[in-house]
XYZ file of C-alpha atoms in Angstrom:
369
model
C 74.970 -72.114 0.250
C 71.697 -70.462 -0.219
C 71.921 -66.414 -1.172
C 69.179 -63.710 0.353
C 68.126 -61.361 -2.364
C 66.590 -57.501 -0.611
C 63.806 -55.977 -3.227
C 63.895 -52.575 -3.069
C 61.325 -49.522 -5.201
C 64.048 -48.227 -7.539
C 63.904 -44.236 -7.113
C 61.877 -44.049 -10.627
C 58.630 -45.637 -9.404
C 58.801 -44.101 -5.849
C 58.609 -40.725 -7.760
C 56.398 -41.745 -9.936
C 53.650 -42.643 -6.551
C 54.288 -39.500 -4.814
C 53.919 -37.201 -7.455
C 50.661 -39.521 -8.313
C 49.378 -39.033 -4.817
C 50.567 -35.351 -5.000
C 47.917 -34.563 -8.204
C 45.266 -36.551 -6.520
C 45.303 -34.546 -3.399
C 45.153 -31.212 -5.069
C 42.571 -32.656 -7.706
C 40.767 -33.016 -4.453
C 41.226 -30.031 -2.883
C 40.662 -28.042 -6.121
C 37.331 -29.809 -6.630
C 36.469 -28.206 -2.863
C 37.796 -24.794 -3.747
C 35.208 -24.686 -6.262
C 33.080 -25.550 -4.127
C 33.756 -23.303 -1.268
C 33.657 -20.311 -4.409
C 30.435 -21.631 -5.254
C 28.680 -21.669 -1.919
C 30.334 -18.145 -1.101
C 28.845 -16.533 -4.813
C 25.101 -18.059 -3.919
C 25.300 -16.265 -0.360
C 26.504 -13.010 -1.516
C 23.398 -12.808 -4.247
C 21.074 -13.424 -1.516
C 22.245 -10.900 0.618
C 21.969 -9.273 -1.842
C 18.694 -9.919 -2.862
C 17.404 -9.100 1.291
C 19.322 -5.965 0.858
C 17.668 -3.182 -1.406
C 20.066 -1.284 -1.646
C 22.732 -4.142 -2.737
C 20.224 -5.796 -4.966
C 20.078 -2.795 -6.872
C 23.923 -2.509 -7.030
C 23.845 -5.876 -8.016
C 21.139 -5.399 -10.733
C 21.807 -2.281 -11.981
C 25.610 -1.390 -11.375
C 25.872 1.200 -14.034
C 23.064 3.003 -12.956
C 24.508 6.245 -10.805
C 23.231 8.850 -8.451
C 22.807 11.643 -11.363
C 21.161 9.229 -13.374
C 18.311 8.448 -10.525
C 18.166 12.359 -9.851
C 17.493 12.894 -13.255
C 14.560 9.999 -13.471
C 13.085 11.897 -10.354
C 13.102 15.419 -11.868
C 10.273 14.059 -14.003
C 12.315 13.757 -17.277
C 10.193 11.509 -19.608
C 11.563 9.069 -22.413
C 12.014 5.348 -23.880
C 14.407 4.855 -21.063
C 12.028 6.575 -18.398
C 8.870 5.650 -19.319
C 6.684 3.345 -17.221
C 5.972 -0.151 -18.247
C 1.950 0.217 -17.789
C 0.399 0.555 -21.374
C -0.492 3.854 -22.110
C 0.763 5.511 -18.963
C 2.294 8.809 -18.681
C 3.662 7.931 -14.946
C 7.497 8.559 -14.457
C 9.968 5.402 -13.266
C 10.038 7.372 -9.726
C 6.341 8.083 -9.475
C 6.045 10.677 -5.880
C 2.656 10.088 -5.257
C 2.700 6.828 -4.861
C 4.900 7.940 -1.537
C 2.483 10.017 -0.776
C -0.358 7.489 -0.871
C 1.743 5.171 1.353
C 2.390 7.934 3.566
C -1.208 8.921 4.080
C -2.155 5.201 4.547
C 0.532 3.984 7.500
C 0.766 7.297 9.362
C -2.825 8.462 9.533
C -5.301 6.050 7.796
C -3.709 2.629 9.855
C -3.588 5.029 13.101
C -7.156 6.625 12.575
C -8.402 2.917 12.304
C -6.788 1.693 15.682
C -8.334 4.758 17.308
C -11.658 4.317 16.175
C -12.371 0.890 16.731
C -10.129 0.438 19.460
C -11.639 3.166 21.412
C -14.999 1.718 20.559
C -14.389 -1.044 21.830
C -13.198 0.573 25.106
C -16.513 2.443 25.552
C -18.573 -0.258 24.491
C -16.727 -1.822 28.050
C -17.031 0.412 30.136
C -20.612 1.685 29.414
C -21.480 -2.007 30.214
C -19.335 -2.539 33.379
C -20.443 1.031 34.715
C -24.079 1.741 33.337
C -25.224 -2.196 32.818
C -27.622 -3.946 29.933
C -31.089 -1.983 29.970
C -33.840 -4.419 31.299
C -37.097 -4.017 30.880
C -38.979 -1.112 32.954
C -42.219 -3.164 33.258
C -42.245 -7.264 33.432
C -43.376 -8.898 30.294
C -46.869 -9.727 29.579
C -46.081 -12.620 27.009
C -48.233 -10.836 24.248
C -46.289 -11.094 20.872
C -45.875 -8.084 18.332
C -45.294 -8.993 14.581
C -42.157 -6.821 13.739
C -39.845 -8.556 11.001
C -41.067 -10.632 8.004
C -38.878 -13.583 7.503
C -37.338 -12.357 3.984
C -36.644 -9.007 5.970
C -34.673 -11.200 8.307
C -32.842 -13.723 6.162
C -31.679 -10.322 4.095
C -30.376 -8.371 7.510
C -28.619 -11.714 8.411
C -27.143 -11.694 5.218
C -25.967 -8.426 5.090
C -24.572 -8.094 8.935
C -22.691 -11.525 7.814
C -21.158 -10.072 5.348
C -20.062 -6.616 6.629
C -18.765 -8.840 9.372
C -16.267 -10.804 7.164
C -15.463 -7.833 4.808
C -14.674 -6.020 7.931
C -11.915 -8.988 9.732
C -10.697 -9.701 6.268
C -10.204 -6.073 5.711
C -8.368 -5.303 8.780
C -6.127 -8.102 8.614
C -5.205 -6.668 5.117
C -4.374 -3.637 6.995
C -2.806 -4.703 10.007
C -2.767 -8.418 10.146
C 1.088 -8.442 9.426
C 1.688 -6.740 12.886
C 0.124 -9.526 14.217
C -0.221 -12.953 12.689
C 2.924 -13.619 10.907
C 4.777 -12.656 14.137
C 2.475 -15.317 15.852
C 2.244 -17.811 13.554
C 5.255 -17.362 10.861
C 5.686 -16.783 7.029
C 3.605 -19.978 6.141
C 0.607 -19.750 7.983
C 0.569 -15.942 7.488
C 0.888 -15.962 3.818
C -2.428 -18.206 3.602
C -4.371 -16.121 5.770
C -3.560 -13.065 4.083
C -4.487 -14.975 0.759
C -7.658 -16.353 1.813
C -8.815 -13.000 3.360
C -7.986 -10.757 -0.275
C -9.900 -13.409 -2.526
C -12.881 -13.044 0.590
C -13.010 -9.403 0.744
C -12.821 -9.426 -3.181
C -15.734 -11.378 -4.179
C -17.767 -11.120 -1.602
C -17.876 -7.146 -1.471
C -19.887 -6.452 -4.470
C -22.385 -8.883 -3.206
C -22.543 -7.108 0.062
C -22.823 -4.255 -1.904
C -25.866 -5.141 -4.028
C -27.475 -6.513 -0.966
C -27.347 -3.253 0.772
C -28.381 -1.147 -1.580
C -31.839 -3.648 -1.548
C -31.976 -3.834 2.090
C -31.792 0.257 2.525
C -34.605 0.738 -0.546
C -36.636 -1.947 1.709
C -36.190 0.376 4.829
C -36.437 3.582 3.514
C -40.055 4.569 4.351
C -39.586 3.947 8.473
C -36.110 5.927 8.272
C -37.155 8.979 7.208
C -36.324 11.453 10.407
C -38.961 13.221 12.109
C -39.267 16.105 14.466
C -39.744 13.407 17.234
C -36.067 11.725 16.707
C -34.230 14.635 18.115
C -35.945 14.842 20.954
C -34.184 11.343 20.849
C -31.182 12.309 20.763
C -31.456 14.902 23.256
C -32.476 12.408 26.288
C -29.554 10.192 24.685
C -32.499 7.426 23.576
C -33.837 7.314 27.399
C -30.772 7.513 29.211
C -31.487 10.568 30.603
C -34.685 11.707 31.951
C -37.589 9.634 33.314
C -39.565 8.728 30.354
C -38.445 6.842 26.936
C -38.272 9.480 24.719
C -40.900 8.993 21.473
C -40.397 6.560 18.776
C -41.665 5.037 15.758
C -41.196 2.204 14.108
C -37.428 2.668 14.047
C -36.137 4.935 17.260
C -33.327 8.177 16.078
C -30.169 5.972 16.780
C -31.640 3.155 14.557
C -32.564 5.900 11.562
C -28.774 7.713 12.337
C -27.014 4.071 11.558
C -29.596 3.826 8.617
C -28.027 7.052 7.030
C -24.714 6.485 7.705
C -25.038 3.327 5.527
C -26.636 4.937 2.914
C -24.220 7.795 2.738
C -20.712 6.258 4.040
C -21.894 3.044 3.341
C -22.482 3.505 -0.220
C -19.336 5.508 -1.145
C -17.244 2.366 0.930
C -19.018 0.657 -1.813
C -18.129 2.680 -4.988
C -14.865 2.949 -3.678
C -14.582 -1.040 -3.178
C -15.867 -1.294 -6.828
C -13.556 1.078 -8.451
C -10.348 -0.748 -6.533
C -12.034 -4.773 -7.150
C -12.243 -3.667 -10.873
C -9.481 -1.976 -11.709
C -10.023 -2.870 -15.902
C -12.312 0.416 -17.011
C -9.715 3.135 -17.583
C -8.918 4.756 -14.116
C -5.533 5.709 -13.731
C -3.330 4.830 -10.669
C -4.019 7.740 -8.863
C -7.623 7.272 -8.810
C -7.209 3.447 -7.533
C -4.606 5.245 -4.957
C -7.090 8.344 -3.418
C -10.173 4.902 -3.931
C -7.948 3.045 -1.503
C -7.738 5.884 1.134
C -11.309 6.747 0.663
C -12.675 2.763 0.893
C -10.268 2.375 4.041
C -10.972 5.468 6.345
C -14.557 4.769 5.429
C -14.681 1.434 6.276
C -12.942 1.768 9.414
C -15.507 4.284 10.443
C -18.686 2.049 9.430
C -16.850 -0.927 11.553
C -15.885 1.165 14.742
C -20.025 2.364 15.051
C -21.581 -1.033 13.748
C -19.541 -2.388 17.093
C -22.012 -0.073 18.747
C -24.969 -0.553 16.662
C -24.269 -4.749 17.425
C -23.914 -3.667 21.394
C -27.316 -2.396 21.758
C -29.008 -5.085 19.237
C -27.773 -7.972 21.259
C -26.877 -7.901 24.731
C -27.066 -4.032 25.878
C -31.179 -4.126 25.085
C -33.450 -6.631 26.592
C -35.525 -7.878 23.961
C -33.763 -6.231 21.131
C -32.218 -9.669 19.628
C -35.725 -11.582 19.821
C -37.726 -9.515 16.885
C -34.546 -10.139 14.772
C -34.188 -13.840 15.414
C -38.097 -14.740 15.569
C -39.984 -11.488 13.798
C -41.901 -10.663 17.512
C -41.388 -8.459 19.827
C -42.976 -8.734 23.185
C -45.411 -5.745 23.783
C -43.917 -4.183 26.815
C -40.649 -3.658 24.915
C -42.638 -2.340 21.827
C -44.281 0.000 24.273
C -40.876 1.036 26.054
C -38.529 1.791 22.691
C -41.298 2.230 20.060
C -44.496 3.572 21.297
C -45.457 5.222 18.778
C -45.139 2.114 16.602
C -46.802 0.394 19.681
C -50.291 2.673 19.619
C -50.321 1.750 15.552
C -50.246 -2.053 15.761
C -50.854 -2.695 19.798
C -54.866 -4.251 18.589
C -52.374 -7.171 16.621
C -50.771 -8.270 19.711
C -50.833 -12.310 20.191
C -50.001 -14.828 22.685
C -47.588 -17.341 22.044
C -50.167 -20.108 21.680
C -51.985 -18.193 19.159
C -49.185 -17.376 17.093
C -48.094 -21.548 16.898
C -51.591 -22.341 15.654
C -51.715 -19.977 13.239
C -48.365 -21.225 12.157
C -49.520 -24.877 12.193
C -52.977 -24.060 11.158
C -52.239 -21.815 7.851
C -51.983 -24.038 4.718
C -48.660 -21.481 3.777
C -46.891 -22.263 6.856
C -46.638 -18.283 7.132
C -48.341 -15.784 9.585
C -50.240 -13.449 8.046
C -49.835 -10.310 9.947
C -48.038 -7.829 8.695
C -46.156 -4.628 9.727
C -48.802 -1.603 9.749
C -47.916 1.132 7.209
């Protein structure tokens, strides 16, 4: 007779698993608790860290409402005393407010205004009044106006003012604009690219000018002639071009405006692009204003001066990009140049063989004096 045996788990080891699987479970759960207290204290600095007013909380929690009060009053000390050697600037320092003041509600504004409205004059004088042809056709005669050095230095120059000025204004109010458009990334290397730009290349703009207005000064100085200029508007009104030498009133006006404005943009560029010689923050603050509303200014009547050099003026662009003028548009803007130099005059053919023919390579005529 055979005899069936039942194994059963005595009640010692079945307590012994189930309090084992017990202290696994809440090793487990424990481990995600952690975790989950973790993740939660990372979040809460970074909110704090996008919110000013909890970062400082966060920072500085000892730090109470009397305690800023008194920093503002202008109380000086160890524990109040700015970081920048030998300053005497408080913590709280007001006129930095003030600067940033000045600079988003009038400067930014001002500079919208200016060239923006520029802009919208430059369009409609164009759509309503038209580019200014020639009054007579043109008798393919040449004028020698520009030497080539003269040329490769205005290029230069007008190159440069032209990339100071987009670099500059997306400084100023590229934000607005690009990083809404094209995000955090691409915006952070365009406003890079355009500060090391405007950096460097503005004291060479600024030594170039200086050579190209010493270069120009003898056919800028004004004359009784250049406001009767002014007063027919440079021939828009009236029958007759009004008189003109070898640079007209509007081109002398743009000439002193860049040795004026132009030249304290320039200081004012220098002082903030070299901040290492002693000036104090509120000069590199009242430099900033002064370099931006001065700038903005240049850029909103170069618009204008680049209007009537290119396509608002028949025949304007030529002496620029060859050095010769054709003679009825020397004798319609400039005829008082015109009666000086008129015996020079050249035809096309003449002017390629004595090109070809000189050993130099260069023409030798040369702007009467």
């Amino acid at each position: 007779m055979t005899t069936m045996t039942t194994t059963t788990m005595t009640p010692a080891p079945a307590l012994a698993f189930w309090v084992r699987a017990f202290f696994q479970r809440c090793w487990r759960i424990g481990i995600l608790l952690l975790l989950l207290a973790a993740s939660l204290g990372m979040s809460q600095l970074a909110v704090a860290q996008a919110d000013a007013d909890r970062e400082m909380v966060t920072a500085a929690p000892g730090i109470s409402a009397d305690q800023w009060r008194q920093v503002r009053s202008g109380e000086t000390g160890p524990n109040y005393r700015d970081s920048r050697f030998d300053s005497n600037y408080n913590l709280i320092n007001s006129s930095g407010e003030t600067w940033r003041q000045i600079r988003n509600r009038w400067v930014s504004p001002f500079g919208l205004i200016a060239i923006g409205g520029m802009i919208v004059v430059i369009a409609l004088f164009y759509f309503i009044v038209g580019r200014k042809h020639l009054d007579q056709p043109r008798t393919g005669r040449k004028l020698f106006r520009w030497s080539l050095l003269m040329r490769s230095l205005h290029w230069t120059v007008a190159t440069l003012f032209i990339t100071l000025a987009l670099t500059g204004l997306n400084l100023l109010f590229g934000k607005f604009v690009f990083r809404t458009l094209f995000g955090d990334a691409v915006w952070a290397w365009m406003i890079s690219a355009s500060k090391v730009l405007h950096n460097y290349l503005g004291p060479i703009f600024g030594v170039l000018l200086v050579v190209l207005l010493i270069s120009l000064l003898k056919d800028n100085i004004p004359k009784k002639h250049d406001w009767v200029w002014f007063k027919k508007a440079g021939g828009l009104t009236g029958k007759h071009h009004p008189d003109a030498g070898f640079a007209n009133g509007g081109e002398k006006a743009w000439y002193w405006l860049l040795a004026t404005a132009g030249l304290v943009v320039i200081a004012s560029g220098f002082v903030l692009d070299f901040p290492n010689y002693g000036q104090g923050r509120d000069t590199m603050q009242w430099a900033n204003i002064i370099h931006a509303v001065g700038a903005l200014g240049l850029t909103a009547v170069a618009l204008g001066h680049i209007y009537i050099g290119t396509v608002g003026t028949e025949g304007s662009l030529e002496g620029m990009t060859t050095g010769y003028v054709d003679e009825t548009w020397a004798k319609e803007h400039h005829n008082l140049w015109y009666e000086e130099v008129k015996d020079t005059a050249m035809s096309e053919e003449e002017i390629a063989a004595q090109k070809t023919g000189s050993s130099s390579g260069d023409v030798s005529a040369t702007k009467p004096s």
